[in-house]
Amino acid sequence: MTPRPLWTSAVLGELSFAALLFGCQSEDGRASHDRLADCASIAHAKCGAITVQEDRGAEPGGRTIRLAVVVVPATGDNPAADPVFVLAGGPGQGAAALAQWVAPRLEAISRVRDLVFVDLRGTGNSALACEFEHYDDLGELLAAEVHPERLAACLASYGEIDLSHYSTATAMDDLDEVREQLGYEQLNLLAVSYGTRAALTYLRRYPDRVRSMVLDGVVPLDHNVYSAIPASSERARAPVLGAGRAGPDIDGAFHGRERGL
């Protein structure tokens, strides 16, 4: 399934504010993009991968992960040294995988600062490649049924991958290594939904590296987002289904499909 960005019109409408916040110039100095190549799908962007240890506490030589990275260099004549790192939602969306759709929306910011998109470990092109849901089956998706046998097959397919190292905190340590390897001293964070939780985690771990943050749809660190998802999904779904049942055309079409008409 091709990933699509979950950037709402409200988020995109707030980007003008983000452009103002990120627009103040910082000291001169540019990072190096020598390790990246021209992107095939994004004009004027650089693409590549940065390798990190799966177990960040282990000795060098252990299992590694390649993190997909997209950098859109600033287009202005006097760009700032500190870039904007974009953190996607989910959890599970890869920012680099969404860059071709999101980057054009951030053109005002990219005139002043580099834009950096990273597929964090377990997401996008840095993903644990296993899909256990049938995304083209709407009935299955709405049923919210758990299929233990599919989950077991996924886990078995991972082989030597140690899932205990795929956490938000570890992913933010990766993000700081990407920042360092790209040559940036400080960064600005633009985050949406789950990405706000990641941004807050990064701020807690690396406060001196963060110049500014724009958070949309904040997920606080003390909020158990996973246990709240079922009730939140039901609250969002119920009015939509209720409106459909109340409309005779929609209700008739739905039941007609059920009967195979």
Short mmCIF file of C-alpha atoms in Angstrom, two decimals:
data_model
loop_
_atom_site.label_atom_id
_atom_site.label_comp_id
_atom_site.label_asym_id
_atom_site.label_seq_id
_atom_site.Cartn_x
_atom_site.Cartn_y
_atom_site.Cartn_z
CA MET A 1 0.00 0.00 0.00
CA THR A 2 1.35 3.42 -0.93
CA PRO A 3 1.53 5.63 2.18
CA ARG A 4 -0.37 8.90 2.09
CA PRO A 5 0.16 11.82 4.45
CA LEU A 6 -2.36 12.47 7.21
CA TRP A 7 -1.84 16.23 6.98
CA THR A 8 -5.19 17.94 7.52
CA SER A 9 -6.22 21.30 6.09
CA ALA A 10 -5.87 22.70 9.61
CA VAL A 11 -2.27 21.55 9.75
CA LEU A 12 -1.49 23.02 6.34
CA GLY A 13 -3.23 26.25 7.29
CA GLU A 14 -0.92 26.64 10.26
CA LEU A 15 2.21 26.38 8.13
CA SER A 16 2.16 30.13 7.55
CA PHE A 17 2.63 30.52 11.30
CA ALA A 18 5.42 27.97 11.19
CA ALA A 19 7.09 29.90 8.38
CA LEU A 20 7.09 33.01 10.56
CA LEU A 21 8.47 31.13 13.54
CA PHE A 22 11.20 29.43 11.54
CA GLY A 23 11.91 32.50 9.44
CA CYS A 24 14.31 34.27 11.78
CA GLN A 25 17.84 33.86 10.51
CA SER A 26 20.49 32.14 12.60
CA GLU A 27 24.27 32.25 12.29
CA ASP A 28 25.89 31.54 8.93
CA GLY A 29 27.16 28.07 8.14
CA ARG A 30 25.89 25.23 6.02
CA ALA A 31 25.67 21.51 6.59
CA SER A 32 27.16 19.05 4.14
CA HIS A 33 24.93 16.85 1.99
CA ASP A 34 27.83 14.99 0.38
CA ARG A 35 26.61 11.62 1.64
CA LEU A 36 23.27 12.07 -0.20
CA ALA A 37 22.43 11.85 -3.91
CA ASP A 38 19.85 13.63 -6.05
CA CYS A 39 16.34 12.27 -5.47
CA ALA A 40 14.57 10.64 -8.38
CA SER A 41 11.07 11.64 -7.26
CA ILE A 42 11.59 15.03 -5.54
CA ALA A 43 13.03 17.97 -7.47
CA HIS A 44 16.05 19.72 -5.94
CA ALA A 45 16.11 17.26 -3.02
CA LYS A 46 18.81 14.91 -1.78
CA CYS A 47 18.13 11.29 -0.85
CA GLY A 48 20.13 8.62 0.87
CA ALA A 49 20.44 6.50 3.99
CA ILE A 50 22.28 6.79 7.28
CA THR A 51 23.24 3.61 9.10
CA VAL A 52 22.73 3.25 12.87
CA GLN A 53 23.18 0.42 15.34
CA GLU A 54 20.01 -1.54 16.10
CA ASP A 55 21.18 -1.88 19.70
CA ARG A 56 22.57 1.57 20.42
CA GLY A 57 24.15 0.35 23.64
CA ALA A 58 26.07 -2.51 22.03
CA GLU A 59 29.64 -2.59 20.82
CA PRO A 60 30.20 -1.64 17.16
CA GLY A 61 29.83 -4.51 14.73
CA GLY A 62 26.33 -5.58 15.67
CA ARG A 63 23.18 -5.52 13.60
CA THR A 64 22.54 -2.20 11.84
CA ILE A 65 19.56 -0.33 10.39
CA ARG A 66 19.57 1.93 7.34
CA LEU A 67 17.42 5.01 7.90
CA ALA A 68 16.05 6.60 4.73
CA VAL A 69 16.72 10.36 4.68
CA VAL A 70 15.48 13.15 2.39
CA VAL A 71 16.92 16.66 2.60
CA VAL A 72 15.38 19.54 0.68
CA PRO A 73 18.07 22.25 0.71
CA ALA A 74 16.96 25.80 1.36
CA THR A 75 16.46 27.82 -1.81
CA GLY A 76 17.05 31.34 -0.47
CA ASP A 77 20.19 33.42 -0.93
CA ASN A 78 21.00 33.56 2.79
CA PRO A 79 19.62 30.39 4.38
CA ALA A 80 19.81 29.71 8.10
CA ALA A 81 22.09 27.05 9.52
CA ASP A 82 19.44 25.25 11.55
CA PRO A 83 17.06 23.05 9.51
CA VAL A 84 13.47 21.99 10.07
CA PHE A 85 13.12 18.28 10.87
CA VAL A 86 9.63 17.01 10.05
CA LEU A 87 8.19 14.29 12.31
CA ALA A 88 5.22 12.35 10.91
CA GLY A 89 2.32 10.72 12.72
CA GLY A 90 1.11 7.21 13.23
CA PRO A 91 2.94 5.85 15.06
CA GLY A 92 4.29 4.21 11.94
CA GLN A 93 4.41 6.85 9.21
CA GLY A 94 7.79 7.48 7.65
CA ALA A 95 8.53 11.16 7.09
CA ALA A 96 10.93 10.49 4.20
CA ALA A 97 8.31 8.31 2.51
CA LEU A 98 5.88 11.24 2.69
CA ALA A 99 8.35 13.93 1.66
CA GLN A 100 7.21 14.15 -1.97
CA TRP A 101 3.73 15.20 -0.78
CA VAL A 102 4.65 17.26 2.29
CA ALA A 103 7.70 19.18 1.01
CA PRO A 104 5.75 21.23 -1.59
CA ARG A 105 3.44 22.41 1.21
CA LEU A 106 6.44 23.77 3.11
CA GLU A 107 7.85 25.88 0.31
CA ALA A 108 7.72 29.09 2.37
CA ILE A 109 9.84 27.48 5.08
CA SER A 110 12.25 25.87 2.61
CA ARG A 111 13.20 29.28 1.23
CA VAL A 112 14.86 29.94 4.59
CA ARG A 113 15.84 26.55 5.97
CA ASP A 114 16.67 23.03 4.87
CA LEU A 115 13.86 20.53 5.32
CA VAL A 116 14.88 17.13 6.67
CA PHE A 117 12.68 14.03 6.51
CA VAL A 118 13.75 10.77 8.18
CA ASP A 119 12.11 7.36 8.07
CA LEU A 120 12.68 6.44 11.70
CA ARG A 121 13.44 2.82 12.54
CA GLY A 122 10.42 0.65 11.81
CA THR A 123 8.73 3.17 9.47
CA GLY A 124 8.62 3.97 5.75
CA ASN A 125 11.60 2.59 3.86
CA SER A 126 13.25 1.84 7.21
CA ALA A 127 10.25 -0.36 8.06
CA LEU A 128 9.78 -3.80 9.47
CA ALA A 129 8.23 -5.09 6.25
CA CYS A 130 5.16 -7.06 7.24
CA GLU A 131 1.53 -6.15 6.52
CA PHE A 132 -0.98 -8.28 8.42
CA GLU A 133 -4.09 -6.26 7.51
CA HIS A 134 -5.89 -6.35 4.16
CA TYR A 135 -5.98 -2.62 3.42
CA ASP A 136 -8.31 -3.04 0.43
CA ASP A 137 -10.98 -4.75 2.58
CA LEU A 138 -13.02 -1.96 4.20
CA GLY A 139 -15.20 -4.43 6.09
CA GLU A 140 -12.17 -5.99 7.73
CA LEU A 141 -10.68 -2.63 8.66
CA LEU A 142 -13.93 -1.41 10.22
CA ALA A 143 -14.45 -4.69 12.08
CA ALA A 144 -11.29 -4.00 14.11
CA GLU A 145 -10.75 -7.72 14.57
CA VAL A 146 -7.44 -9.06 15.82
CA HIS A 147 -5.90 -11.95 13.90
CA PRO A 148 -3.32 -13.58 16.21
CA GLU A 149 -2.15 -15.98 13.51
CA ARG A 150 -1.18 -13.09 11.22
CA LEU A 151 0.65 -11.33 14.05
CA ALA A 152 2.52 -14.54 14.84
CA ALA A 153 3.55 -14.89 11.19
CA CYS A 154 4.80 -11.29 11.20
CA LEU A 155 6.87 -11.83 14.32
CA ALA A 156 8.33 -15.02 12.90
CA SER A 157 9.30 -13.22 9.68
CA TYR A 158 11.43 -10.70 11.57
CA GLY A 159 14.10 -13.29 12.32
CA GLU A 160 16.97 -11.73 14.29
CA ILE A 161 15.35 -8.29 14.62
CA ASP A 162 15.12 -7.33 18.30
CA LEU A 163 11.83 -5.46 18.71
CA SER A 164 12.84 -4.21 22.17
CA HIS A 165 15.04 -1.63 20.40
CA TYR A 166 12.15 -0.13 18.40
CA SER A 167 10.95 2.54 20.80
CA THR A 168 10.31 6.29 20.57
CA ALA A 169 13.30 7.04 22.79
CA THR A 170 15.66 4.96 20.66
CA ALA A 171 14.27 6.49 17.47
CA MET A 172 15.01 9.97 18.84
CA ASP A 173 18.59 8.91 19.57
CA ASP A 174 18.73 7.87 15.90
CA LEU A 175 17.35 11.26 14.90
CA ASP A 176 20.11 13.03 16.79
CA GLU A 177 22.70 10.85 15.09
CA VAL A 178 21.21 11.85 11.72
CA ARG A 179 21.45 15.50 12.77
CA GLU A 180 25.09 15.01 13.71
CA GLN A 181 26.05 13.09 10.57
CA LEU A 182 24.41 15.72 8.37
CA GLY A 183 26.43 18.39 10.17
CA TYR A 184 23.71 20.44 11.86
CA GLU A 185 24.35 21.99 15.27
CA GLN A 186 20.71 22.75 16.13
CA LEU A 187 17.35 21.98 14.59
CA ASN A 188 13.72 23.08 14.56
CA LEU A 189 10.98 20.46 14.89
CA LEU A 190 7.69 20.47 12.95
CA ALA A 191 5.53 17.61 14.19
CA VAL A 192 1.97 16.35 13.78
CA SER A 193 -0.05 13.83 15.83
CA TYR A 194 2.22 11.03 17.16
CA GLY A 195 5.19 13.02 15.83
CA THR A 196 4.55 15.54 18.63
CA ARG A 197 5.21 12.82 21.19
CA ALA A 198 8.45 12.00 19.40
CA ALA A 199 9.37 15.70 19.35
CA LEU A 200 8.75 16.06 23.08
CA THR A 201 10.88 12.98 23.69
CA TYR A 202 13.68 14.45 21.59
CA LEU A 203 13.43 17.75 23.50
CA ARG A 204 13.68 15.91 26.81
CA ARG A 205 16.76 13.98 25.68
CA TYR A 206 18.53 16.75 23.72
CA PRO A 207 17.28 20.13 24.98
CA ASP A 208 20.34 22.04 23.78
CA ARG A 209 19.81 20.85 20.20
CA VAL A 210 16.29 22.25 19.82
CA ARG A 211 15.92 25.87 18.70
CA SER A 212 12.11 25.84 18.25
CA MET A 213 9.15 23.52 17.87
CA VAL A 214 5.74 23.62 16.19
CA LEU A 215 3.45 20.83 17.49
CA ASP A 216 0.05 20.10 15.95
CA GLY A 217 -2.33 17.69 17.73
CA VAL A 218 -0.12 17.24 20.78
CA VAL A 219 0.20 13.76 22.30
CA PRO A 220 1.52 14.39 25.86
CA LEU A 221 4.20 12.13 27.25
CA ASP A 222 1.98 11.13 30.17
CA HIS A 223 -0.90 10.06 27.90
CA ASN A 224 -1.30 6.38 26.99
CA VAL A 225 -2.20 6.89 23.35
CA TYR A 226 -2.44 3.18 22.58
CA SER A 227 -5.13 2.36 25.16
CA ALA A 228 -7.15 5.42 24.07
CA ILE A 229 -7.21 4.56 20.35
CA PRO A 230 -10.23 2.17 20.36
CA ALA A 231 -12.56 4.63 22.17
CA SER A 232 -11.31 7.57 20.08
CA SER A 233 -11.86 5.62 16.86
CA GLU A 234 -15.40 4.70 17.89
CA ARG A 235 -16.23 8.34 18.72
CA ALA A 236 -15.02 9.39 15.26
CA ARG A 237 -16.74 6.55 13.39
CA ALA A 238 -20.16 6.56 15.05
CA PRO A 239 -21.36 9.97 13.73
CA VAL A 240 -20.26 9.08 10.19
CA LEU A 241 -22.13 5.78 10.21
CA GLY A 242 -25.14 7.45 11.86
CA ALA A 243 -25.29 10.10 9.14
CA GLY A 244 -25.13 7.37 6.49
CA ARG A 245 -28.04 5.46 8.02
CA ALA A 246 -30.09 8.66 8.22
CA GLY A 247 -29.67 9.35 4.50
CA PRO A 248 -31.98 7.08 2.44
CA ASP A 249 -29.79 7.16 -0.65
CA ILE A 250 -26.65 6.18 1.22
CA ASP A 251 -28.45 3.61 3.39
CA GLY A 252 -30.12 2.05 0.36
CA ALA A 253 -26.88 1.88 -1.58
CA PHE A 254 -25.11 0.25 1.36
CA HIS A 255 -27.74 -2.44 1.89
CA GLY A 256 -27.96 -2.95 -1.86
CA ARG A 257 -24.27 -3.83 -1.92
CA GLU A 258 -24.79 -6.18 1.03
CA ARG A 259 -27.45 -8.05 -1.00
CA GLY A 260 -25.21 -8.07 -4.07
CA LEU A 261 -27.43 -5.69 -6.07
#
